[in-house]
PDB file of C-alpha atoms and ligand atoms in Angstrom:
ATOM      1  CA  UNK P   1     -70.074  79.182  14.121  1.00 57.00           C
ATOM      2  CA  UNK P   2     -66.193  79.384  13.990  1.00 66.00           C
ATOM      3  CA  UNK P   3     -64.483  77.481  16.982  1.00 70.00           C
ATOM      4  CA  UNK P   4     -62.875  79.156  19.442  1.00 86.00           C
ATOM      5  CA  UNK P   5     -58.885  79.707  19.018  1.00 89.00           C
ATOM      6  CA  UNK P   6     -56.741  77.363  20.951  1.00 90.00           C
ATOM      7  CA  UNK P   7     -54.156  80.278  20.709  1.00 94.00           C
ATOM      8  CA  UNK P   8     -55.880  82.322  23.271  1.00 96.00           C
ATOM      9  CA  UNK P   9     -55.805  79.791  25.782  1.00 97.00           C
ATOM     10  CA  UNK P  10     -51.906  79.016  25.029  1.00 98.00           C
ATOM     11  CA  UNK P  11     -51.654  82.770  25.955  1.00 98.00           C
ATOM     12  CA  UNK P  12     -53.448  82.359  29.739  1.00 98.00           C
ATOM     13  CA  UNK P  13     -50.431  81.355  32.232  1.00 98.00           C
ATOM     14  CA  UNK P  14     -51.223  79.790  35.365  1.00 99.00           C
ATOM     15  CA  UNK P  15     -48.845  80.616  38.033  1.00 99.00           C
ATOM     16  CA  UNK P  16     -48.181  78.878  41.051  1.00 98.00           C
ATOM     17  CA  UNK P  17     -46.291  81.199  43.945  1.00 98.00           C
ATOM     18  CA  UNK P  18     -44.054  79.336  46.701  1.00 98.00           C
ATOM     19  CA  UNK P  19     -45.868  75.859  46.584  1.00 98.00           C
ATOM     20  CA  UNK P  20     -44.603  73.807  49.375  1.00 98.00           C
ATOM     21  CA  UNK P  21     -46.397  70.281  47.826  1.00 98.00           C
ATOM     22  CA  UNK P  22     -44.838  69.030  45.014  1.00 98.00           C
ATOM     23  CA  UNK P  23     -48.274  67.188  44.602  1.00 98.00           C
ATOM     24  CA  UNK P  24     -50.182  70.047  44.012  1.00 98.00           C
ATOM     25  CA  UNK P  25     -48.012  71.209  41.628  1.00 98.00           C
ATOM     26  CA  UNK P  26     -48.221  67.742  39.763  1.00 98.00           C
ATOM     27  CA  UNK P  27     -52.103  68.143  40.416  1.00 98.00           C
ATOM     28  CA  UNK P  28     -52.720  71.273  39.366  1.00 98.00           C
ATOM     29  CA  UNK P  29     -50.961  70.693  35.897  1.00 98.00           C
ATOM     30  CA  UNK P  30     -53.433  68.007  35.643  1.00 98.00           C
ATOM     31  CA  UNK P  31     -56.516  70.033  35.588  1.00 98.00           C
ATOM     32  CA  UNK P  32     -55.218  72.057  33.502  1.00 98.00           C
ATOM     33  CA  UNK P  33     -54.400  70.199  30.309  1.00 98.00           C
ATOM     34  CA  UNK P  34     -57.848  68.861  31.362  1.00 98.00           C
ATOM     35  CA  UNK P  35     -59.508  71.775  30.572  1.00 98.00           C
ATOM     36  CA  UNK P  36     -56.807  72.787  27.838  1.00 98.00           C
ATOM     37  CA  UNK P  37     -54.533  75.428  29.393  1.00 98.00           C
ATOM     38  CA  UNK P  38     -50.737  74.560  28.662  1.00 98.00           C
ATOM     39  CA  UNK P  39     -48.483  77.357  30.539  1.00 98.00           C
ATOM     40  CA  UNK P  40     -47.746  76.755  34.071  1.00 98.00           C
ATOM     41  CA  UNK P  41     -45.151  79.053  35.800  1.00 98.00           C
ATOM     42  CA  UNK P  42     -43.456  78.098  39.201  1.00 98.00           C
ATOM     43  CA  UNK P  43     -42.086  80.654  41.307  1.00 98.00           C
ATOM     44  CA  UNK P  44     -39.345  79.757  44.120  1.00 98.00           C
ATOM     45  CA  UNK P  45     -41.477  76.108  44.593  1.00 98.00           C
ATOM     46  CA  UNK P  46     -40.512  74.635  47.716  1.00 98.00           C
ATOM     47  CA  UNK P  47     -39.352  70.932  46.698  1.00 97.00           C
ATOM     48  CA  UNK P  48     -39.198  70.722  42.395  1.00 96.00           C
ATOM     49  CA  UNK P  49     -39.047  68.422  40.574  1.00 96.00           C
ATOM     50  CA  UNK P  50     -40.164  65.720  41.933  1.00 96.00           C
ATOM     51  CA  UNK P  51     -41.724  61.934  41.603  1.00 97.00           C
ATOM     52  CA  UNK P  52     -44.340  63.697  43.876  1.00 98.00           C
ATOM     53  CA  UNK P  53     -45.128  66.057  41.228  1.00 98.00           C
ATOM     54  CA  UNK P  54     -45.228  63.612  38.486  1.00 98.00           C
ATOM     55  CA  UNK P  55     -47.171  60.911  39.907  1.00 98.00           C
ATOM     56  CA  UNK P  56     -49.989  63.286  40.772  1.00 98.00           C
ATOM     57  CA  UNK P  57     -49.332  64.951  36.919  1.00 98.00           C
ATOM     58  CA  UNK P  58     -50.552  61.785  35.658  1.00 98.00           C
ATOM     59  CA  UNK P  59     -50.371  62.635  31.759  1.00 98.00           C
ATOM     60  CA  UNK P  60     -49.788  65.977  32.145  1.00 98.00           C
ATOM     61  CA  UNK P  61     -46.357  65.445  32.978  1.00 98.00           C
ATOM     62  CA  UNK P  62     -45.799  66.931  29.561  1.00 98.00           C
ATOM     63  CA  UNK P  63     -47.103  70.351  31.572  1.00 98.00           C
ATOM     64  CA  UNK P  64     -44.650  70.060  34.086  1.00 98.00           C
ATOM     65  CA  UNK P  65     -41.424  69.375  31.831  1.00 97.00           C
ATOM     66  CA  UNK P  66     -42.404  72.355  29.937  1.00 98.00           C
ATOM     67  CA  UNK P  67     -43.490  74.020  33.240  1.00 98.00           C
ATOM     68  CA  UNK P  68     -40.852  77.648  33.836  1.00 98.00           C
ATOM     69  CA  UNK P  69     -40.002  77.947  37.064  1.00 98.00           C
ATOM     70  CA  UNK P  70     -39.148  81.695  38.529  1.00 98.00           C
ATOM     71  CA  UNK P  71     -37.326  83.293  41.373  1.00 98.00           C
ATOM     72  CA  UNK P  72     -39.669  86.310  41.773  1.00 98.00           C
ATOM     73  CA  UNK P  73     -43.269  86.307  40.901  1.00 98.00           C
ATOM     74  CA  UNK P  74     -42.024  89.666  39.038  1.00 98.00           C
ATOM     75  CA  UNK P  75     -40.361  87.459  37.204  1.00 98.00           C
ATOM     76  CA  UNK P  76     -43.121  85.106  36.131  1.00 98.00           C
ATOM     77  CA  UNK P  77     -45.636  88.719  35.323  1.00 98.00           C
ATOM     78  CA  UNK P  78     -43.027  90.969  33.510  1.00 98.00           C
ATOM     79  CA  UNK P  79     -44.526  89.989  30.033  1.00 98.00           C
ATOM     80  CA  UNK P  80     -48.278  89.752  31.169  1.00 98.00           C
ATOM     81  CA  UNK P  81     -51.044  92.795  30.780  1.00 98.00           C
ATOM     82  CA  UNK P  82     -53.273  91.438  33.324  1.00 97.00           C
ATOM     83  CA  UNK P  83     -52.350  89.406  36.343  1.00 97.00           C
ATOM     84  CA  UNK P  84     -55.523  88.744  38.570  1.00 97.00           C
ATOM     85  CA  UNK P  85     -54.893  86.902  42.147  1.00 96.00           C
ATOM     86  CA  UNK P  86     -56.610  84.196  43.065  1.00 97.00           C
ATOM     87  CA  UNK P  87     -57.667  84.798  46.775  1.00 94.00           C
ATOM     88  CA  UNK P  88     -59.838  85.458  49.624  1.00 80.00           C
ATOM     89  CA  UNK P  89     -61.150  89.072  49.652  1.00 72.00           C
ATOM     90  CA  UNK P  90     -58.234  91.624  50.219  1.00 74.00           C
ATOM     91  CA  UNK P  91     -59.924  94.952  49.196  1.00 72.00           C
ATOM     92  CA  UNK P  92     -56.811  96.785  51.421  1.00 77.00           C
ATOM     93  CA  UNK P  93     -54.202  95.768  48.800  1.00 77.00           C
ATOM     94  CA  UNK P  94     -56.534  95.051  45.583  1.00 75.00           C
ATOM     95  CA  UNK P  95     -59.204  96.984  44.995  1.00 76.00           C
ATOM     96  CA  UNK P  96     -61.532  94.805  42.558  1.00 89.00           C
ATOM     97  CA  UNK P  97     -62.797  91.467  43.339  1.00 93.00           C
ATOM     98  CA  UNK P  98     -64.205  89.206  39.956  1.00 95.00           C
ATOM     99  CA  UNK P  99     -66.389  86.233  40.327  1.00 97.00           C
ATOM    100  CA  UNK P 100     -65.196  83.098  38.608  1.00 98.00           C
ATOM    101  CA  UNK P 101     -66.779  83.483  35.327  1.00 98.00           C
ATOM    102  CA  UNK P 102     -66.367  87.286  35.346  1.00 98.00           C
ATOM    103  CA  UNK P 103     -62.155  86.437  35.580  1.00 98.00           C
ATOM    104  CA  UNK P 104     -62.809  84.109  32.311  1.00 98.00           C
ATOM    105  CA  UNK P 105     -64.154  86.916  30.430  1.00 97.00           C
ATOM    106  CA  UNK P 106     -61.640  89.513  31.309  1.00 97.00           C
ATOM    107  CA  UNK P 107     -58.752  86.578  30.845  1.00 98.00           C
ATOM    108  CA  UNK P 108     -59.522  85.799  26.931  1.00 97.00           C
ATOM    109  CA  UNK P 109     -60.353  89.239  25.848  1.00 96.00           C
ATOM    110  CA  UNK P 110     -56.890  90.579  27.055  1.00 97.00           C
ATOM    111  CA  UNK P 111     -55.328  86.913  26.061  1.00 97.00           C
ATOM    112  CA  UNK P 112     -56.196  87.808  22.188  1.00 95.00           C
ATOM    113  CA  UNK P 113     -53.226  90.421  22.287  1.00 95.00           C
ATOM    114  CA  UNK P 114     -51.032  89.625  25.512  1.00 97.00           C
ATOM    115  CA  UNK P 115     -49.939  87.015  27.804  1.00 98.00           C
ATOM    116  CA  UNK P 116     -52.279  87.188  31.063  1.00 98.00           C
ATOM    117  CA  UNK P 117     -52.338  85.152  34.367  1.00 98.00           C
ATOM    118  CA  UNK P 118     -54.128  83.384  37.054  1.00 98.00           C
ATOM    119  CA  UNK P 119     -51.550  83.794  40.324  1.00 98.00           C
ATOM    120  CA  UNK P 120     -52.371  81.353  43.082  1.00 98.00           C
ATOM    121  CA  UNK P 121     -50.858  81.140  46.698  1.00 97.00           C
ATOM    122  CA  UNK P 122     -49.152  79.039  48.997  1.00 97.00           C
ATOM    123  CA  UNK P 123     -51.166  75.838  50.441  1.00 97.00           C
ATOM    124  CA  UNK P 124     -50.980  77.597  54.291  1.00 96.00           C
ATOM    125  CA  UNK P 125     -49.949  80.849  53.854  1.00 95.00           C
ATOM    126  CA  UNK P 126     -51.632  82.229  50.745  1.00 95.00           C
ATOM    127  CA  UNK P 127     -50.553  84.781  48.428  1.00 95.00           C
ATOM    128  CA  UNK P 128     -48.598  87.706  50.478  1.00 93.00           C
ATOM    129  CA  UNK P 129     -49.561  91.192  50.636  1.00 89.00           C
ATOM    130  CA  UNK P 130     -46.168  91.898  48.150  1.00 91.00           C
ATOM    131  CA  UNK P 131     -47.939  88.830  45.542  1.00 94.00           C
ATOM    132  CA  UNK P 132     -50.661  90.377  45.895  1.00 92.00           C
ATOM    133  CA  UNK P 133     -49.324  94.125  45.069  1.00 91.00           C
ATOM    134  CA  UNK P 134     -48.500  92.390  41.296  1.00 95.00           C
ATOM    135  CA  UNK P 135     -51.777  91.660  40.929  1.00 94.00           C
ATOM    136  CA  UNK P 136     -54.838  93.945  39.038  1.00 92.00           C
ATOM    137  CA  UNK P 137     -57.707  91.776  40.364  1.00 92.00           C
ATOM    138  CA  UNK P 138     -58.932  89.785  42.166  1.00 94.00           C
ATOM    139  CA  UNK P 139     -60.736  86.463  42.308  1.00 97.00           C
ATOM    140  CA  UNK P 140     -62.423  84.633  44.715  1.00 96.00           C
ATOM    141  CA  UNK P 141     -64.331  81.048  44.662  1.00 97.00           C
ATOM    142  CA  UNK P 142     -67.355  81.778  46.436  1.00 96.00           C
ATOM    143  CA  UNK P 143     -67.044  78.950  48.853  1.00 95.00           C
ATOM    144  CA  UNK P 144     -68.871  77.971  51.788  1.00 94.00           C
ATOM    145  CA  UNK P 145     -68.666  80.277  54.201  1.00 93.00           C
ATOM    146  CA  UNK P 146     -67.539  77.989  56.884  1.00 94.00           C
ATOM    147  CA  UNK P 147     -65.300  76.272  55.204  1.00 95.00           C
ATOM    148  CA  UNK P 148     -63.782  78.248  52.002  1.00 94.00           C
ATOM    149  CA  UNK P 149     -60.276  77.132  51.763  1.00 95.00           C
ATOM    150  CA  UNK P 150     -60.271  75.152  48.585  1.00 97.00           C
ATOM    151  CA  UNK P 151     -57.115  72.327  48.055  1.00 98.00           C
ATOM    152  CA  UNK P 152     -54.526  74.343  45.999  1.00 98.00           C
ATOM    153  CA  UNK P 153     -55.137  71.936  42.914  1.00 98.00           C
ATOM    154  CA  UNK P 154     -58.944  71.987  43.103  1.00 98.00           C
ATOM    155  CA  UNK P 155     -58.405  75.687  43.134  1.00 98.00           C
ATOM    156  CA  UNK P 156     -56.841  75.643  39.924  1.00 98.00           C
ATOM    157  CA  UNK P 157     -59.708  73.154  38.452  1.00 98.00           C
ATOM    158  CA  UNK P 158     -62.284  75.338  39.194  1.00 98.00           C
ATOM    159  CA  UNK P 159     -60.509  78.422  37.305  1.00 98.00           C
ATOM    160  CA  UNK P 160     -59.827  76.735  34.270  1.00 98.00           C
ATOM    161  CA  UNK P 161     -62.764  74.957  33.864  1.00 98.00           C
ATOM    162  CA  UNK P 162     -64.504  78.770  34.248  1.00 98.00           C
ATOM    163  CA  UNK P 163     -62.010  79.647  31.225  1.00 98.00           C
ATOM    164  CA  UNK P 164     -62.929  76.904  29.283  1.00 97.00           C
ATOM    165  CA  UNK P 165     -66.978  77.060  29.593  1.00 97.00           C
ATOM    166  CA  UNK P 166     -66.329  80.680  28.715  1.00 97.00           C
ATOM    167  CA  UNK P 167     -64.056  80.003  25.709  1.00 96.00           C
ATOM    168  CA  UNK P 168     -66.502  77.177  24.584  1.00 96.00           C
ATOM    169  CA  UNK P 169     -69.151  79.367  25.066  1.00 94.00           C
ATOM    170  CA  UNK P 170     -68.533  82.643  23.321  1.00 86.00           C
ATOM    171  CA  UNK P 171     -66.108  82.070  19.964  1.00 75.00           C
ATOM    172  CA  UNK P 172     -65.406  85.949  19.258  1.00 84.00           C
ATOM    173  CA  UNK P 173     -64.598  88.201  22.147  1.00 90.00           C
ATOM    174  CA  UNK P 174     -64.466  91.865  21.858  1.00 93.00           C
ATOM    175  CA  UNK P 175     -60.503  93.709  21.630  1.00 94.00           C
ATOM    176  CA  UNK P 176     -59.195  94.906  24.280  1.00 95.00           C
ATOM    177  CA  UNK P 177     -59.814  98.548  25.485  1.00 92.00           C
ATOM    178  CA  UNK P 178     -56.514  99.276  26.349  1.00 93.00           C
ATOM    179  CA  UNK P 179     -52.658  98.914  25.473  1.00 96.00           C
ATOM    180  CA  UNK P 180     -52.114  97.937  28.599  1.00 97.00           C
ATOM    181  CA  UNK P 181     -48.414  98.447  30.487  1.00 98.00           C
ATOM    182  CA  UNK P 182     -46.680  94.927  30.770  1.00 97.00           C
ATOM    183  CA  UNK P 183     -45.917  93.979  34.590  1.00 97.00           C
ATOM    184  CA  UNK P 184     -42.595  94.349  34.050  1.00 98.00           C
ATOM    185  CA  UNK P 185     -43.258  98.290  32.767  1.00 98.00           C
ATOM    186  CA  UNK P 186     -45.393  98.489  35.793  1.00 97.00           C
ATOM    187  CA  UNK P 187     -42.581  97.499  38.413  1.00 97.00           C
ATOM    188  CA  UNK P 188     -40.246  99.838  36.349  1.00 98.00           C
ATOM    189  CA  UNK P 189     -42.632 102.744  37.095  1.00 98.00           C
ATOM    190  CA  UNK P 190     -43.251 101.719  40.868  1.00 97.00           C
ATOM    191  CA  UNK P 191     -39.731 101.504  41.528  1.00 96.00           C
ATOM    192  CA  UNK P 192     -38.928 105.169  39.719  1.00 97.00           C
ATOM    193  CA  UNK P 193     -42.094 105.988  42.136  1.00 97.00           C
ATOM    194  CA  UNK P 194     -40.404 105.329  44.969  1.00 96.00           C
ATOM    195  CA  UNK P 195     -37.555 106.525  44.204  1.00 96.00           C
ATOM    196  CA  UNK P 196     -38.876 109.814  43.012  1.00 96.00           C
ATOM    197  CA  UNK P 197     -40.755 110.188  46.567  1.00 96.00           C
ATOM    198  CA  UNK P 198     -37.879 109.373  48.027  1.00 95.00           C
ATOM    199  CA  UNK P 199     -35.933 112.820  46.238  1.00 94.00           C
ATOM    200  CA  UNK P 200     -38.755 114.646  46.724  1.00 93.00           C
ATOM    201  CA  UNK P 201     -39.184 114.181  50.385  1.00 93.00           C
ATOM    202  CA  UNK P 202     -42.462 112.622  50.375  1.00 94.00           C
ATOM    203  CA  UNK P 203     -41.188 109.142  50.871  1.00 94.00           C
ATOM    204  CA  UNK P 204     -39.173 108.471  54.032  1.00 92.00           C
ATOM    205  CA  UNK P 205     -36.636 105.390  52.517  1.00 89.00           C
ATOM    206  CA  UNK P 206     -36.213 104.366  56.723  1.00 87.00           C
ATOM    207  CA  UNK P 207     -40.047 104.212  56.892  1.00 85.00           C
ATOM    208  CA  UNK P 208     -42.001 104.251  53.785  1.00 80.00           C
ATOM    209  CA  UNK P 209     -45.211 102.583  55.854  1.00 82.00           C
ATOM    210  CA  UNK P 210     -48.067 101.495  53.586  1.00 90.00           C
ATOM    211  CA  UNK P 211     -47.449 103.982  50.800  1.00 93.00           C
ATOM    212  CA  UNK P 212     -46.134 102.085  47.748  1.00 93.00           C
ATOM    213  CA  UNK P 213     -49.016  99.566  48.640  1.00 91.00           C
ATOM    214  CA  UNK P 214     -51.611 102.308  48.483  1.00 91.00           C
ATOM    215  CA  UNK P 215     -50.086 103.252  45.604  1.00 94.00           C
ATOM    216  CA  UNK P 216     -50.541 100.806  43.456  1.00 93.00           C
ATOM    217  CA  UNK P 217     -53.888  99.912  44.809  1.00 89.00           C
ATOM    218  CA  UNK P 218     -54.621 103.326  42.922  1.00 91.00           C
ATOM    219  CA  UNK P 219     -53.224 103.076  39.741  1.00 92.00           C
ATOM    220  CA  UNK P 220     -54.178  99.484  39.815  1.00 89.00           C
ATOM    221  CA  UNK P 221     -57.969 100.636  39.745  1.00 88.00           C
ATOM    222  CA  UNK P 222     -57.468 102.889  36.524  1.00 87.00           C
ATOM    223  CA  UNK P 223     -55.333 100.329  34.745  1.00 91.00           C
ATOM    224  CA  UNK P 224     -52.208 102.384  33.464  1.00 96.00           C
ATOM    225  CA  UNK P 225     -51.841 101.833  29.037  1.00 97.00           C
ATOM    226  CA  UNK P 226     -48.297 101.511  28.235  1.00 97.00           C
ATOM    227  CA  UNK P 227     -48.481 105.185  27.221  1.00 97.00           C
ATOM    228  CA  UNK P 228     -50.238 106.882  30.824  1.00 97.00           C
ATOM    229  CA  UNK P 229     -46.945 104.724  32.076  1.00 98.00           C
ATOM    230  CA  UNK P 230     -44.772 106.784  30.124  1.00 97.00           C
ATOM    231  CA  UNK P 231     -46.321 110.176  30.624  1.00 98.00           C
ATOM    232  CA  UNK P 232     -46.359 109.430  34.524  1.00 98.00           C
ATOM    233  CA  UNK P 233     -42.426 109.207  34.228  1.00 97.00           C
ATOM    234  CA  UNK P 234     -41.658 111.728  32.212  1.00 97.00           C
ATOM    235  CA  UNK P 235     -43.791 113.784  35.308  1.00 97.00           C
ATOM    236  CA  UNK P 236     -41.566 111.905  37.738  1.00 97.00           C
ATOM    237  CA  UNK P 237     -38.569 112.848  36.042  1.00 97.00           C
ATOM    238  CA  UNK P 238     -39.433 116.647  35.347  1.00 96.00           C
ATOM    239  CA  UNK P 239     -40.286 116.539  39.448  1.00 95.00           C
ATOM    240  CA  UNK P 240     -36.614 115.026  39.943  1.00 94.00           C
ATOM    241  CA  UNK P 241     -34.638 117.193  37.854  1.00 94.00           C
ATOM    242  CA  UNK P 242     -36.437 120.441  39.012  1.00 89.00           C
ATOM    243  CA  UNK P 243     -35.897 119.952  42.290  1.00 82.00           C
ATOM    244  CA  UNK P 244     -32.097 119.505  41.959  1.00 83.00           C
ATOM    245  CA  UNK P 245     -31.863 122.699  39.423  1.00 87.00           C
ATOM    246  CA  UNK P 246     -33.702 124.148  42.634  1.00 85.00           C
ATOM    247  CA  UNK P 247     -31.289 123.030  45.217  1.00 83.00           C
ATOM    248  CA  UNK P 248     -27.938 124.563  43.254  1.00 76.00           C
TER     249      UNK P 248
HETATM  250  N1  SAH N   1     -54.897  79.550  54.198  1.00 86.36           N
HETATM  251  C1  SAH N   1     -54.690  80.053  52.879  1.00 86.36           C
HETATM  252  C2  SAH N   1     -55.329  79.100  51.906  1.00 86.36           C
HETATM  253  C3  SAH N   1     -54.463  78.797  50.809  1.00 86.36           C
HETATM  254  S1  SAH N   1     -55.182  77.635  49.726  1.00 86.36           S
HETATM  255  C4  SAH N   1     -55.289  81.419  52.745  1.00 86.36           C
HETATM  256  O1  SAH N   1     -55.939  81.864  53.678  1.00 86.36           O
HETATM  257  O2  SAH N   1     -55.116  82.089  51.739  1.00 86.36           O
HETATM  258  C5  SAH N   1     -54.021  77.759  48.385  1.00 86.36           C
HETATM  259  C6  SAH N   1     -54.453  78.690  47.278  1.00 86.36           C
HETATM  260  O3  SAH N   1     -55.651  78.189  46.669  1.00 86.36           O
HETATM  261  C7  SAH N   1     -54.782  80.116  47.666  1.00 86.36           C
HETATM  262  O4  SAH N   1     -53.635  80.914  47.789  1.00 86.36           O
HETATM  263  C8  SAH N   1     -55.639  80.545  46.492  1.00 86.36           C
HETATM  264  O5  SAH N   1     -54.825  80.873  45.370  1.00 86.36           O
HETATM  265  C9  SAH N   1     -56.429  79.279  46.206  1.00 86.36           C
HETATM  266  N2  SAH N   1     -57.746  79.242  46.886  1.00 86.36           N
HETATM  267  C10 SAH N   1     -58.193  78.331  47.771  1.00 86.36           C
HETATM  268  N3  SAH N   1     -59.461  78.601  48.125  1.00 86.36           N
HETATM  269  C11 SAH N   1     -59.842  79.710  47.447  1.00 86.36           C
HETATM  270  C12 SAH N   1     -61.047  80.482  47.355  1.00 86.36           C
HETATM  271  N4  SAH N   1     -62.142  80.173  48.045  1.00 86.36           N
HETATM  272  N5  SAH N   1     -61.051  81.553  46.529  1.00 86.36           N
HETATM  273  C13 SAH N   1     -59.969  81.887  45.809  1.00 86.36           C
HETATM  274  N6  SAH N   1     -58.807  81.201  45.858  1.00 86.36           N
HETATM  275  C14 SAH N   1     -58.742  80.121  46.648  1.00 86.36           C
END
């Protein structure tokens, strides 16, 4: 049996967004060079770098000094083809919700051609409703439920060790199905979206309500390839220009 590729796991990023506990973030690098995962992405962390953070890194502190940290958790996604949220069930803002194991699967097959990533929350707040508008999926530990809030950290464990049984498990996964859009093609087409709404009347700038979220709930649930991203443009354009040929 050939062993499974270390490469694929170098390509799964965890991302941490707006951690206020620099010992979580010290934590959370330690489980995952426990379970082999190397890429660990801060966005805007509260209080970083710090003894904190190393202490509870242990020796992963290797992780951390590596670790990129981000302004905007656009920032941390723009060169990922799948970003799945780890969260509670949200099914207004993200329409599909993956199990644990089900995450690992998706994860390596698309981590064969593309950086992908696991996007945890803040310790009291979550992830937000505009975190979780970057995502494609979700997933959610099914916890007790009484009691589901797992310990940032612990939350972390529990993915990677999913990623690793999986990648132990199962050598050769099948390609992926799709050339997926990159996040950062993905903002690009929400924001020529709006804007395009926004000419055509649709979209009132002063009040644009829940639309953009709905939105990209939608296209979320069909996956857009790189080219469906392009096509959708070029339809966005063609509605722009007409209208102003229209209105001279
Ligand atoms: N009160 C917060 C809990 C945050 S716990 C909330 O309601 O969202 C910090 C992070 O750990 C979360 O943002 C999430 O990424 C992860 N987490 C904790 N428990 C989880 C669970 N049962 N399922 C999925 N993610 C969980």
């Amino acid at each position: 049996m050939t062993p499974p590729d270390p490469k694929v796991l170098a390509k799964i990023r965890v991302v941490l967004a707006r951690t206020s506990h620099p010992g979580n973030i010290g934590a959370a690098a330690r489980a995952m060079k426990t379970m082999g995962l190397t890429q660990l992405y801060l966005v805007d962390p509260a209080i970083y770098p710090n003894s904190q953070a190393d202490a509870m890194a242990s020796g992963a502190v290797d992780l951390l000094a590596q670790a990129r940290v981000c302004a905007t958790l656009a920032e941390a996604l723009a060169d990922t083809v799948l970003a799945l949220g780890v969260s509670a069930r949200r099914r207004d803002i993200v329409a599909e919700v993956l199990t644990p194991p089900e995450a690992a699967g998706r994860l390596l097959v698309e981590a064969q051609v593309a950086p992908v990533a696991l996007v945890f929350g803040n310790e009291t707040s979550g992830l937000s409703n505009e975190e979780l508008a970057l995502c494609q999926a979700l997933v959610t530990i099914p916890a007790n439920p009484d009691y589901s809030s797992l310990n940032l950290a612990a939350a972390v464990q529990v993915l990677s060790y999913e990623i690793r049984q999986a990648w132990l498990g199962q050598p050769g996964w099948p390609q992926p199905e799709l050339d997926a859009a990159s996040g950062a093609e993905l903002e690009n087409f929400y924001a020529h979206l709006e804007t395009a709404l926004a000419d055509l009347e649709f979209l009132n700038p002063g009040s644009p309500g829940k639309l953009m979220l709905k939105l990209r709930r939608l296209f979320s649930r069909s996956r857009l390839a790189k080219e469906e991203v392009n096509i959708l443009r070029g339809i966005l354009t063609a509605a722009q220009t007409g209208r102003q040929s229209r209105q001279k």
